[in-house]
Amino acid sequence: QVQLVESGGGLVQAGGSLSLSCAASKNIFSFKAMGWYRQAPGNQRELVATITSGGTTDYKDSVKGRFSISRDSAKNTVVLQMTNLKPEDTAVYYCSVDTWIRTYWGQGTQVTVSS
């Protein structure tokens, strides 16, 4: 079992920045990959950013150049730094972990961007 605890969501004006953190209960470098997904009302959950055990990153096209995913090994945490936020970024953001066997999800954190 892997527990994930997310933090850092909130309300921000368009053009602003937020940082989301996801603390894992196990060594994050043992995972195949970690990532952030989001789900807006009425929409399906979508991939925002991922980082593999080797450090390879991937991003949804609409967030490239604005969002950055990274890991903090000392804190067993994956961080999503979001800049130049837009109203269309409004969603519940979920942390995920692929452990090679199964995927675990965090409880979600709300990000709201006002225009």
Backbone as ProteinMPNN parsed JSONL, in Angstrom:
{"seq_chain_A": "QVQLVESGGGLVQAGGSLSLSCAASKNIFSFKAMGWYRQAPGNQRELVATITSGGTTDYKDSVKGRFSISRDSAKNTVVLQMTNLKPEDTAVYYCSVDTWIRTYWGQGTQVTVSS", "coords_chain_A": {"N_chain_A": [[0.841, -1.195, 0.0], [0.43, 2.214, -0.739], [0.397, 5.39, 0.526], [-0.76, 8.6, -0.322], [-0.421, 12.02, 0.095], [-1.71, 15.04, -0.656], [-1.098, 18.544, -1.144], [-1.43, 22.142, -1.272], [-3.23, 23.278, -3.085], [-5.662, 25.787, -4.138], [-7.101, 29.111, -4.434], [-6.463, 31.314, -7.06], [-5.552, 34.189, -8.985], [-5.831, 34.667, -12.545], [-2.829, 34.254, -14.335], [-1.307, 33.982, -12.127], [0.569, 31.94, -9.731], [0.946, 28.589, -8.46], [1.928, 25.959, -6.258], [1.873, 22.523, -6.107], [2.088, 19.794, -3.887], [2.941, 16.383, -3.309], [3.13, 13.978, -1.031], [4.595, 10.883, -0.51], [4.2, 7.64, 1.022], [6.191, 5.833, 0.748], [9.485, 5.146, -0.613], [10.007, 7.235, -3.242], [11.597, 6.794, -5.448], [11.465, 4.159, -5.959], [9.304, 3.753, -7.478], [7.652, 3.236, -10.632], [6.69, 5.443, -12.01], [5.558, 8.782, -11.336], [2.851, 11.089, -11.135], [0.734, 13.867, -12.099], [-2.689, 14.437, -12.407], [-5.753, 15.862, -13.633], [-9.15, 16.869, -13.101], [-11.858, 18.425, -14.356], [-15.158, 19.766, -13.72], [-17.626, 17.797, -15.252], [-15.882, 16.809, -17.081], [-13.512, 14.314, -18.257], [-10.939, 12.675, -16.34], [-7.664, 13.865, -16.812], [-4.297, 13.604, -18.015], [-1.714, 15.585, -16.66], [1.027, 15.989, -15.999], [3.954, 13.937, -15.9], [6.557, 12.022, -14.287], [9.207, 9.844, -14.643], [10.879, 7.002, -13.07], [13.446, 7.273, -13.905], [13.664, 9.936, -14.292], [12.607, 11.128, -16.528], [10.427, 13.436, -18.009], [7.038, 14.363, -18.864], [4.471, 16.249, -20.437], [1.151, 17.584, -20.622], [0.087, 19.116, -23.574], [-1.026, 21.715, -23.378], [-0.012, 22.755, -21.048], [2.672, 22.898, -21.23], [5.713, 24.585, -20.781], [4.606, 26.157, -18.852], [4.02, 24.669, -16.577], [5.825, 22.627, -14.23], [7.236, 19.569, -13.294], [8.689, 17.899, -10.553], [10.945, 16.118, -8.324], [11.472, 15.579, -4.837], [13.713, 14.023, -3.14], [14.501, 13.845, -0.491], [12.235, 14.411, 0.925], [10.485, 12.585, -0.011], [8.676, 13.376, -2.023], [6.675, 14.593, -4.703], [6.506, 17.358, -6.801], [4.44, 19.801, -8.304], [4.922, 22.551, -10.035], [3.211, 25.375, -10.897], [2.765, 27.928, -13.167], [1.766, 31.127, -14.568], [-1.04, 30.731, -14.59], [-4.237, 29.782, -15.922], [-7.777, 30.345, -16.387], [-8.863, 28.014, -17.482], [-7.347, 26.057, -16.338], [-8.52, 25.38, -14.034], [-9.553, 22.918, -11.811], [-9.893, 19.734, -10.104], [-6.982, 18.47, -8.823], [-5.053, 15.554, -9.004], [-2.714, 13.443, -7.485], [-0.695, 10.755, -8.621], [0.633, 7.42, -8.474], [2.574, 5.004, -10.014], [3.381, 1.853, -9.285], [4.648, -0.213, -10.559], [3.113, -2.404, -10.193], [0.536, -1.646, -9.528], [-1.634, 1.241, -9.679], [-1.795, 4.057, -7.587], [-3.808, 6.592, -6.044], [-4.064, 9.988, -4.968], [-6.093, 12.031, -2.745], [-6.972, 14.266, -3.971], [-6.82, 17.754, -4.813], [-8.167, 20.973, -4.842], [-7.874, 23.333, -7.425], [-8.418, 26.58, -8.291], [-8.79, 29.008, -10.704], [-9.244, 32.308, -11.149], [-10.673, 34.679, -13.417]], "CA_chain_A": [[0.0, 0.0, 0.0], [1.104, 3.51, -0.786], [-0.471, 6.524, 0.849], [-0.366, 9.857, -0.952], [-1.041, 13.186, 0.719], [-1.527, 16.216, -1.505], [-1.308, 19.849, -0.531], [-1.025, 23.278, -2.075], [-4.248, 23.855, -3.949], [-6.265, 27.022, -3.66], [-7.666, 30.077, -5.372], [-5.462, 32.253, -7.557], [-5.99, 34.943, -10.162], [-5.174, 34.318, -13.798], [-1.468, 34.775, -14.395], [-0.621, 33.676, -10.883], [1.298, 30.681, -9.592], [0.688, 27.7, -7.329], [2.761, 24.768, -6.206], [1.218, 21.37, -5.501], [3.0, 18.773, -3.386], [2.377, 15.062, -3.045], [4.045, 13.211, -0.194], [4.331, 9.447, -0.568], [4.577, 6.908, 2.234], [7.323, 4.977, 0.42], [10.547, 5.751, -1.402], [9.463, 7.548, -4.563], [12.479, 6.319, -6.508], [11.138, 2.765, -6.201], [8.12, 3.725, -8.331], [7.856, 3.325, -12.074], [6.442, 6.832, -12.38], [4.599, 9.567, -10.558], [2.262, 12.079, -12.019], [-0.405, 14.687, -11.708], [-3.826, 14.441, -13.297], [-6.77, 16.788, -13.181], [-10.507, 16.613, -13.577], [-12.779, 19.555, -14.237], [-16.555, 19.309, -13.71], [-18.164, 17.376, -16.54], [-14.811, 16.308, -17.953], [-12.779, 13.137, -17.799], [-9.635, 12.939, -15.739], [-6.648, 13.953, -17.846], [-2.906, 13.698, -17.603], [-1.114, 16.915, -16.677], [2.485, 15.846, -16.06], [4.489, 12.733, -15.284], [8.003, 11.889, -14.184], [9.527, 8.436, -14.457], [11.929, 6.725, -12.1], [14.696, 7.752, -14.479], [13.66, 11.388, -14.353], [12.013, 11.638, -17.767], [9.168, 14.136, -17.776], [6.124, 14.528, -19.98], [3.447, 17.225, -20.078], [0.03, 17.891, -21.503], [0.527, 20.197, -24.463], [-1.504, 23.038, -22.979], [0.694, 23.252, -19.854], [4.115, 22.965, -21.509], [6.263, 25.924, -20.62], [3.998, 26.826, -17.69], [4.065, 23.754, -15.433], [7.052, 21.853, -14.102], [7.143, 18.503, -12.302], [10.003, 17.547, -10.019], [10.916, 15.252, -7.147], [12.31, 15.911, -3.691], [13.981, 12.705, -2.564], [14.615, 13.942, 0.963], [10.888, 14.464, 1.501], [9.631, 11.605, -0.707], [7.604, 14.232, -2.522], [6.687, 15.083, -6.077], [5.987, 18.731, -6.795], [4.005, 20.38, -9.571], [4.992, 24.002, -10.0], [2.329, 25.889, -11.943], [2.892, 29.369, -13.36], [0.904, 31.708, -15.607], [-2.268, 29.929, -14.56], [-5.36, 30.254, -16.717], [-9.054, 29.836, -15.877], [-9.09, 26.638, -17.949], [-6.592, 25.145, -15.481], [-9.361, 25.085, -12.87], [-9.894, 21.498, -11.735], [-9.325, 18.999, -8.967], [-5.71, 17.868, -9.233], [-4.788, 14.302, -8.306], [-1.396, 12.826, -7.575], [-0.766, 9.317, -8.868], [1.883, 6.666, -8.405], [2.591, 3.693, -10.658], [4.401, 1.112, -8.544], [4.954, -1.365, -11.416], [2.099, -3.42, -9.966], [-0.752, -0.972, -9.596], [-1.617, 2.696, -9.556], [-2.448, 4.641, -6.423], [-4.253, 7.968, -6.244], [-4.305, 10.838, -3.826], [-7.495, 12.396, -2.521], [-7.284, 15.406, -4.836], [-6.777, 19.101, -4.247], [-8.84, 21.891, -5.762], [-7.205, 24.523, -7.943], [-9.377, 27.457, -8.941], [-8.14, 30.179, -11.292], [-10.261, 33.304, -11.495], [-10.294, 35.544, -14.546]], "C_chain_A": [[0.877, 1.245, 0.0], [0.085, 4.58, -0.451], [0.126, 7.789, 0.225], [-1.13, 10.999, -0.296], [-0.686, 14.42, -0.101], [-1.75, 17.491, -0.707], [-0.953, 20.927, -1.548], [-2.061, 23.859, -2.994], [-4.794, 25.152, -3.368], [-6.822, 27.867, -4.781], [-6.59, 31.078, -5.773], [-6.03, 32.985, -8.766], [-5.227, 34.468, -11.402], [-3.813, 35.012, -13.881], [-0.653, 34.464, -13.162], [0.016, 32.301, -10.881], [0.829, 29.913, -8.366], [1.644, 26.535, -7.417], [2.011, 23.675, -5.473], [2.273, 20.361, -5.064], [2.253, 17.481, -3.113], [3.416, 14.252, -2.287], [3.634, 11.746, -0.195], [4.85, 8.753, 0.687], [5.744, 5.953, 1.998], [8.314, 5.746, -0.454], [10.085, 5.98, -2.847], [10.331, 7.035, -5.702], [12.293, 4.822, -6.766], [9.96, 2.636, -7.17], [8.5, 3.784, -9.804], [7.704, 4.775, -12.521], [5.506, 7.478, -11.372], [4.04, 10.636, -11.472], [1.153, 12.872, -11.369], [-1.453, 14.628, -12.819], [-4.806, 15.494, -12.788], [-8.11, 16.437, -13.794], [-11.363, 17.837, -13.295], [-14.211, 19.029, -14.275], [-17.047, 18.975, -15.112], [-17.139, 16.813, -17.497], [-14.198, 15.04, -17.383], [-11.462, 13.56, -17.163], [-8.573, 12.898, -16.837], [-5.254, 14.098, -17.254], [-2.419, 15.137, -17.698], [0.4, 16.802, -16.845], [2.884, 14.548, -15.387], [6.007, 12.81, -15.207], [8.305, 10.435, -13.877], [10.618, 8.26, -13.409], [13.287, 7.211, -12.603], [14.768, 9.258, -14.637], [13.096, 11.978, -15.635], [10.651, 12.249, -17.47], [8.345, 14.228, -19.053], [4.985, 15.429, -19.516], [2.316, 17.251, -21.096], [0.437, 19.119, -22.312], [0.166, 21.578, -23.926], [-0.786, 23.593, -21.747], [2.206, 23.346, -20.07], [4.589, 24.408, -21.446], [5.69, 26.682, -19.436], [4.089, 25.976, -16.423], [5.383, 22.991, -15.441], [6.886, 20.824, -12.995], [8.554, 18.13, -11.852], [9.833, 16.675, -8.787], [11.859, 15.786, -6.075], [12.545, 14.607, -2.937], [14.035, 12.743, -1.047], [13.248, 13.901, 1.633], [9.953, 13.434, 0.889], [8.418, 12.287, -1.331], [7.786, 14.529, -4.006], [5.945, 16.413, -6.091], [5.58, 19.138, -8.201], [3.988, 21.892, -9.394], [4.207, 24.539, -11.19], [2.463, 27.408, -12.007], [1.974, 29.82, -14.49], [-0.403, 30.924, -15.715], [-3.393, 30.607, -15.319], [-6.659, 29.688, -16.146], [-9.329, 28.394, -16.304], [-8.245, 25.613, -17.202], [-7.382, 24.756, -14.228], [-9.819, 23.634, -12.895], [-9.492, 20.968, -10.362], [-8.09, 18.274, -9.489], [-5.412, 16.661, -8.346], [-3.34, 13.86, -8.542], [-1.571, 11.335, -7.828], [0.621, 8.7, -8.818], [1.683, 5.33, -9.101], [3.737, 2.921, -10.018], [4.924, -0.091, -9.299], [3.901, -2.45, -11.278], [0.705, -2.821, -10.096], [-0.543, 0.523, -9.443], [-2.38, 3.125, -8.319], [-2.765, 6.105, -6.711], [-4.358, 8.704, -4.922], [-5.768, 11.247, -3.77], [-7.927, 13.575, -3.391], [-7.21, 16.726, -4.089], [-7.317, 20.077, -5.291], [-7.934, 23.06, -6.142], [-8.245, 25.333, -8.7], [-8.662, 28.71, -9.416], [-9.235, 31.139, -11.741], [-9.75, 34.215, -12.604], [-10.326, 37.009, -14.163]], "O_chain_A": [[1.918, 1.304, 0.654], [-0.97, 4.661, -1.08], [1.337, 8.008, 0.243], [-2.351, 10.937, -0.155], [0.481, 14.792, -0.222], [-2.494, 17.51, 0.274], [-0.274, 20.672, -2.542], [-1.789, 24.869, -3.643], [-4.438, 25.558, -2.261], [-6.993, 27.412, -5.913], [-5.89, 31.623, -4.919], [-6.885, 32.459, -9.479], [-4.121, 33.937, -11.304], [-3.671, 36.187, -13.544], [0.562, 34.662, -13.15], [0.007, 31.59, -11.886], [0.381, 30.492, -7.376], [2.109, 26.166, -8.496], [1.561, 23.875, -4.345], [3.236, 20.107, -5.787], [1.082, 17.489, -2.736], [4.455, 13.886, -2.837], [2.483, 11.409, 0.081], [5.799, 9.207, 1.326], [6.235, 5.33, 2.94], [8.024, 6.831, -0.958], [9.808, 5.028, -3.576], [9.84, 6.86, -6.816], [12.896, 4.274, -7.689], [9.651, 1.536, -7.63], [9.546, 4.321, -10.167], [8.5, 5.272, -13.319], [4.766, 6.803, -10.657], [4.67, 11.036, -12.451], [0.707, 12.587, -10.257], [-1.14, 14.753, -14.003], [-4.699, 15.958, -11.653], [-8.198, 15.804, -14.846], [-11.562, 18.227, -12.144], [-14.451, 17.948, -14.813], [-16.903, 19.771, -16.04], [-17.481, 16.387, -18.6], [-14.341, 14.731, -16.2], [-10.946, 14.65, -17.414], [-8.58, 12.006, -17.685], [-5.063, 14.631, -16.161], [-2.675, 15.826, -18.685], [0.984, 17.438, -17.722], [2.246, 14.106, -14.431], [6.652, 13.551, -15.949], [7.727, 9.856, -12.956], [11.201, 9.23, -12.926], [14.173, 7.522, -11.807], [15.79, 9.802, -15.057], [13.103, 13.196, -15.813], [9.829, 11.657, -16.771], [8.873, 14.179, -20.163], [4.579, 15.386, -18.354], [2.514, 16.973, -22.279], [1.056, 20.044, -21.787], [0.969, 22.507, -24.012], [-0.933, 24.774, -21.43], [2.934, 23.818, -19.196], [3.957, 25.319, -21.982], [6.215, 27.727, -19.05], [4.221, 26.51, -15.323], [5.975, 22.74, -16.49], [6.45, 21.154, -11.892], [9.483, 18.057, -12.657], [8.728, 16.511, -8.271], [12.902, 16.366, -6.374], [11.683, 14.147, -2.189], [13.656, 11.775, -0.388], [13.111, 13.422, 2.758], [8.767, 13.398, 1.216], [7.284, 11.831, -1.182], [8.905, 14.693, -4.493], [4.894, 16.564, -5.469], [6.286, 18.855, -9.17], [3.139, 22.438, -8.688], [4.494, 24.206, -12.34], [2.288, 28.091, -10.997], [1.472, 29.006, -15.265], [-0.809, 30.512, -16.801], [-3.494, 31.833, -15.357], [-6.637, 28.65, -15.485], [-9.96, 27.639, -15.565], [-8.412, 24.412, -17.414], [-6.949, 23.899, -13.458], [-10.4, 23.174, -13.878], [-8.843, 21.655, -9.572], [-8.158, 17.551, -10.483], [-5.502, 16.728, -7.12], [-2.83, 13.906, -9.662], [-2.5, 10.721, -7.303], [1.632, 9.353, -9.079], [0.729, 4.607, -8.809], [4.906, 3.274, -10.177], [5.599, -0.928, -8.701], [3.794, -3.323, -12.139], [-0.188, -3.416, -10.699], [0.547, 1.001, -9.129], [-3.469, 2.625, -8.038], [-2.092, 6.764, -7.504], [-4.697, 8.121, -3.892], [-6.572, 10.869, -4.622], [-9.12, 13.846, -3.527], [-7.498, 16.803, -2.894], [-6.963, 20.009, -6.468], [-7.313, 23.688, -5.285], [-8.876, 24.837, -9.633], [-8.006, 29.395, -8.632], [-10.046, 30.814, -12.608], [-8.553, 34.482, -12.709], [-10.035, 37.871, -14.993]]}, "name": "protein", "num_of_chains": 1, "seq": "QVQLVESGGGLVQAGGSLSLSCAASKNIFSFKAMGWYRQAPGNQRELVATITSGGTTDYKDSVKGRFSISRDSAKNTVVLQMTNLKPEDTAVYYCSVDTWIRTYWGQGTQVTVSS"}
